[in-house]
Tab-separated table of C-alpha atoms in Angstrom:
chain	number	residue	atom	x	y	z
A	829	MET	CA	-16.562	-97.816	74.570
A	830	HIS	CA	-15.645	-97.720	78.227
A	831	ILE	CA	-14.261	-94.169	77.859
A	832	MET	CA	-17.452	-92.989	76.186
A	833	ASN	CA	-19.586	-94.366	79.025
A	834	THR	CA	-17.417	-92.633	81.602
A	835	HIS	CA	-17.758	-89.330	79.760
A	836	HIS	CA	-21.531	-89.784	79.520
A	837	SER	CA	-21.861	-90.549	83.244
A	838	SER	CA	-19.890	-87.418	84.133
A	839	HIS	CA	-22.510	-85.349	82.304
A	840	LYS	CA	-25.213	-87.069	84.353
A	841	HIS	CA	-23.307	-86.191	87.498
A	842	TYR	CA	-23.459	-82.458	86.681
A	843	LEU	CA	-27.138	-82.372	85.663
A	844	PRO	CA	-28.527	-82.018	89.240
A	845	MET	CA	-26.111	-79.150	89.899
A	846	ILE	CA	-27.207	-77.370	86.707
A	847	PHE	CA	-30.866	-77.741	87.682
A	848	LEU	CA	-30.106	-76.373	91.161
A	849	ILE	CA	-28.390	-73.308	89.701
A	850	VAL	CA	-31.366	-72.668	87.395
A	851	ILE	CA	-33.801	-72.922	90.324
A	852	LEU	CA	-31.725	-70.559	92.466
A	853	LEU	CA	-31.467	-67.993	89.680
A	854	THR	CA	-35.221	-68.180	89.049
A	855	THR	CA	-35.977	-67.740	92.751
A	856	PHE	CA	-33.578	-64.799	93.017
A	857	SER	CA	-35.155	-63.062	90.029
A	858	ASN	CA	-38.640	-63.470	91.510
A	859	TYR	CA	-37.957	-62.274	95.028
A	860	ALA	CA	-34.802	-60.201	95.087
A	861	SER	CA	-34.542	-56.566	94.198
A	862	PRO	CA	-33.691	-56.002	90.545
A	863	ALA	CA	-30.018	-55.064	90.502
A	864	PRO	CA	-28.713	-52.422	88.131
A	865	LEU	CA	-25.994	-53.317	85.657
A	866	TYR	CA	-23.368	-51.417	87.637
A	867	PRO	CA	-20.899	-53.013	90.070
A	868	VAL	CA	-20.464	-49.923	92.264
A	869	VAL	CA	-22.204	-46.636	92.989
A	870	THR	CA	-20.776	-43.826	90.853
A	871	PRO	CA	-21.359	-40.051	90.771
A	872	VAL	CA	-23.240	-40.591	87.492
A	873	ILE	CA	-25.657	-42.964	89.228
A	874	ILE	CA	-26.194	-40.497	92.078
A	875	ASP	CA	-26.866	-37.669	89.601
A	876	SER	CA	-29.314	-39.849	87.681
A	877	ILE	CA	-31.234	-40.727	90.846
A	878	CYS	CA	-31.200	-37.251	92.366
A	879	ALA	CA	-32.451	-35.677	89.134
A	880	LYS	CA	-35.815	-37.272	89.973
A	881	ALA	CA	-35.829	-36.375	93.682
A	882	SER	CA	-37.756	-33.395	95.062
A	883	ASN	CA	-34.690	-32.037	96.899
A	884	ARG	CA	-31.548	-32.698	94.855
A	885	THR	CA	-29.191	-31.134	97.393
A	886	LEU	CA	-30.492	-33.345	100.192
A	887	CYS	CA	-30.428	-36.349	97.857
A	888	ARG	CA	-26.752	-35.871	97.024
A	889	ALA	CA	-25.902	-35.346	100.691
A	890	VAL	CA	-27.698	-38.545	101.733
A	891	LEU	CA	-26.545	-40.791	98.880
A	892	GLY	CA	-23.083	-39.290	98.342
A	893	PRO	CA	-21.378	-41.458	100.994
A	894	ALA	CA	-22.481	-44.556	99.040
A	895	ILE	CA	-20.184	-43.701	96.103
A	896	GLY	CA	-17.747	-46.571	95.588
A	897	ARG	CA	-19.872	-49.162	97.377
A	898	GLY	CA	-20.828	-52.372	95.577
A	899	ILE	CA	-24.443	-52.726	94.446
A	900	LEU	CA	-24.545	-55.910	92.389
A	901	PHE	CA	-26.172	-57.959	95.151
A	902	ASN	CA	-27.725	-55.454	97.598
A	903	PRO	CA	-28.564	-52.220	95.725
A	904	THR	CA	-31.643	-51.394	97.809
A	905	LEU	CA	-29.771	-51.853	101.076
A	906	VAL	CA	-26.985	-49.531	99.932
A	907	LEU	CA	-29.125	-46.843	98.273
A	908	CYS	CA	-32.489	-46.990	100.090
A	909	GLY	CA	-31.164	-47.772	103.557
A	910	PRO	CA	-29.763	-44.301	104.399
A	911	PRO	CA	-32.822	-42.188	103.398
A	912	ILE	CA	-35.227	-44.622	105.096
A	913	ARG	CA	-33.238	-44.585	108.344
A	914	ILE	CA	-33.005	-40.784	108.329
A	915	ALA	CA	-36.736	-40.533	107.564
A	916	ARG	CA	-37.532	-42.794	110.528
A	917	SER	CA	-35.369	-40.679	112.822
A	918	SER	CA	-37.030	-37.476	111.577
A	919	ALA	CA	-40.489	-39.024	111.985
A	920	MET	CA	-39.758	-40.023	115.575
A	921	GLN	CA	-38.591	-36.487	116.384
A	922	ALA	CA	-41.644	-34.929	114.710
A	923	ARG	CA	-43.961	-37.338	116.506
A	924	GLY	CA	-42.384	-36.402	119.833
A	925	LEU	CA	-42.770	-32.699	119.023
A	926	ALA	CA	-46.434	-33.153	118.073
A	927	TRP	CA	-47.063	-35.058	121.301
A	928	SER	CA	-45.411	-32.409	123.493
A	929	LEU	CA	-47.366	-29.617	121.771
A	930	GLU	CA	-50.625	-31.506	122.197
A	931	LYS	CA	-49.972	-31.893	125.935
A	932	ASN	CA	-48.756	-28.304	126.405
A	933	THR	CA	-51.335	-26.340	128.387
A	934	ASN	CA	-50.313	-23.138	126.570
A	935	THR	CA	-51.408	-24.644	123.240
A	936	THR	CA	-54.901	-23.620	122.145
A	937	GLU	CA	-57.599	-26.280	122.082
A	938	ARG	CA	-57.855	-26.094	118.302
A	939	ALA	CA	-54.098	-26.460	117.868
A	940	ARG	CA	-54.004	-29.339	120.340
A	941	ARG	CA	-56.518	-31.235	118.233
A	942	LYS	CA	-54.357	-30.647	115.151
A	943	TYR	CA	-51.201	-31.874	116.855
A	944	GLY	CA	-53.130	-34.868	118.175
A	945	MET	CA	-54.096	-35.804	114.617
A	946	CYS	CA	-50.480	-35.415	113.503
A	947	PHE	CA	-49.344	-37.623	116.380
A	948	LEU	CA	-51.689	-40.355	115.120
A	949	SER	CA	-50.520	-39.817	111.535
A	950	TYR	CA	-46.928	-40.389	112.591
A	951	LYS	CA	-47.851	-43.760	114.015
A	952	GLY	CA	-48.738	-44.754	110.449
A	953	VAL	CA	-45.585	-43.082	109.111
A	954	LEU	CA	-43.321	-45.100	111.398
A	955	ASP	CA	-45.212	-48.316	110.706
A	956	LYS	CA	-44.877	-47.969	106.924
A	957	LEU	CA	-41.235	-46.883	107.117
A	958	GLY	CA	-40.540	-49.991	109.188
A	959	LYS	CA	-42.186	-52.157	106.540
A	960	ALA	CA	-40.285	-50.361	103.780
A	961	GLU	CA	-37.030	-51.122	105.593
A	962	LEU	CA	-38.069	-54.763	105.940
A	963	TYR	CA	-38.820	-55.088	102.224
A	964	MET	CA	-35.431	-53.664	101.214
A	965	HIS	CA	-34.244	-57.282	101.107
A	966	LEU	CA	-37.247	-58.540	99.128
A	967	LYS	CA	-39.184	-56.666	96.452
A	968	VAL	CA	-38.658	-53.084	95.309
A	969	GLN	CA	-42.299	-52.750	94.255
A	970	THR	CA	-43.552	-53.596	97.763
A	971	MET	CA	-41.106	-51.156	99.313
A	972	THR	CA	-42.291	-48.453	96.887
A	973	LYS	CA	-45.903	-49.058	97.931
A	974	ASN	CA	-45.078	-48.601	101.628
A	975	VAL	CA	-43.094	-45.416	100.980
A	976	GLY	CA	-46.057	-44.060	99.016
A	977	LEU	CA	-48.287	-44.731	102.034
A	978	VAL	CA	-45.796	-42.836	104.230
A	979	TRP	CA	-46.265	-39.850	101.943
A	980	GLY	CA	-50.047	-40.093	102.413
A	981	HIS	CA	-49.796	-40.096	106.218
A	982	VAL	CA	-47.506	-37.052	106.176
A	983	GLU	CA	-49.913	-35.238	103.845
A	984	SER	CA	-52.718	-35.869	106.359
A	985	CYS	CA	-50.699	-34.038	109.013
A	986	ASP	CA	-49.893	-31.236	106.560
A	987	LYS	CA	-53.587	-30.635	105.916
A	988	GLU	CA	-54.158	-30.215	109.641
A	989	LEU	CA	-51.400	-27.628	110.040
A	990	VAL	CA	-51.387	-25.474	106.906
A	991	GLY	CA	-53.784	-23.107	108.581
A	992	PRO	CA	-54.963	-20.603	109.037
A	993	PRO	CA	-53.110	-19.784	111.181
A	994	ARG	CA	-50.137	-21.559	109.639
A	995	ASP	CA	-48.212	-23.770	112.052
A	996	GLY	CA	-44.820	-22.432	113.110
A	997	SER	CA	-43.761	-25.182	115.503
A	998	GLY	CA	-41.429	-26.997	113.136
A	999	VAL	CA	-43.720	-29.961	112.464
A	1000	LEU	CA	-44.445	-28.777	108.915
A	1001	GLU	CA	-40.733	-28.415	108.221
A	1002	ALA	CA	-40.172	-31.947	109.523
A	1003	ASN	CA	-42.960	-33.163	107.255
A	1004	GLY	CA	-41.280	-31.555	104.263
A	1005	ARG	CA	-37.974	-33.226	105.091
A	1006	ILE	CA	-39.617	-36.639	105.422
A	1007	LYS	CA	-41.352	-36.224	102.057
A	1008	ASP	CA	-38.027	-35.231	100.498
A	1009	LEU	CA	-36.425	-38.378	101.941
A	1010	CYS	CA	-39.301	-40.510	100.642
A	1011	SER	CA	-38.775	-38.888	97.257
A	1012	ILE	CA	-35.158	-40.080	97.326
A	1013	VAL	CA	-36.266	-43.649	98.042
A	1014	LEU	CA	-38.807	-43.536	95.210
A	1015	ALA	CA	-36.162	-42.138	92.852
A	1016	VAL	CA	-33.808	-44.981	93.802
A	1017	CYS	CA	-36.565	-47.544	93.225
A	1018	ASP	CA	-37.315	-46.031	89.829
A	1019	PHE	CA	-33.630	-46.287	88.931
A	1020	LEU	CA	-33.406	-49.905	90.064
A	1021	ILE	CA	-36.518	-50.894	88.118
A	1022	ASN	CA	-36.091	-48.838	84.964
A	1023	GLY	CA	-32.390	-48.003	84.905
A	1024	ARG	CA	-30.798	-44.724	83.842
A	1025	LYS	CA	-32.803	-42.940	81.135
């Protein structure tokens, strides 16, 4: 009888630990990014993601270095981090270019207004990219929303510059690159949420 009571009390001892594990797993599933069922990044994963990106060559170049890295616990950090950081760098360069063109006395008044609007648009671009980077550690859906808003801000600048006359300063090209990078992030998010199809 004494042995049975000891065995029963040992079960009671483990119950709080079991409850704690259940709570932690529930919290992780609610707030963490949904992890794919793959321990590391593989060429197959990269191909699956890049098939849905607008610029597959750029996608493979940006995500290729991640091959072999573990993604069980931080998939968004590994796969979304590089394109978001490159997009932020490109946005800062494009914003600086738009600002310098707006202030250039050789720029026509009409063009200066256009570059001024693009400069303001890039403030929104950088803000949303910053939020997307912040949410890499939280929820994929929230990060996707912010990247979608980045796309909208870039489109606003595009509409100012498509002409006529069509802009030849390089801002449009920078816009295209940023949209391609956002497309990579959205493709990664789709993969993390829905898996390889």
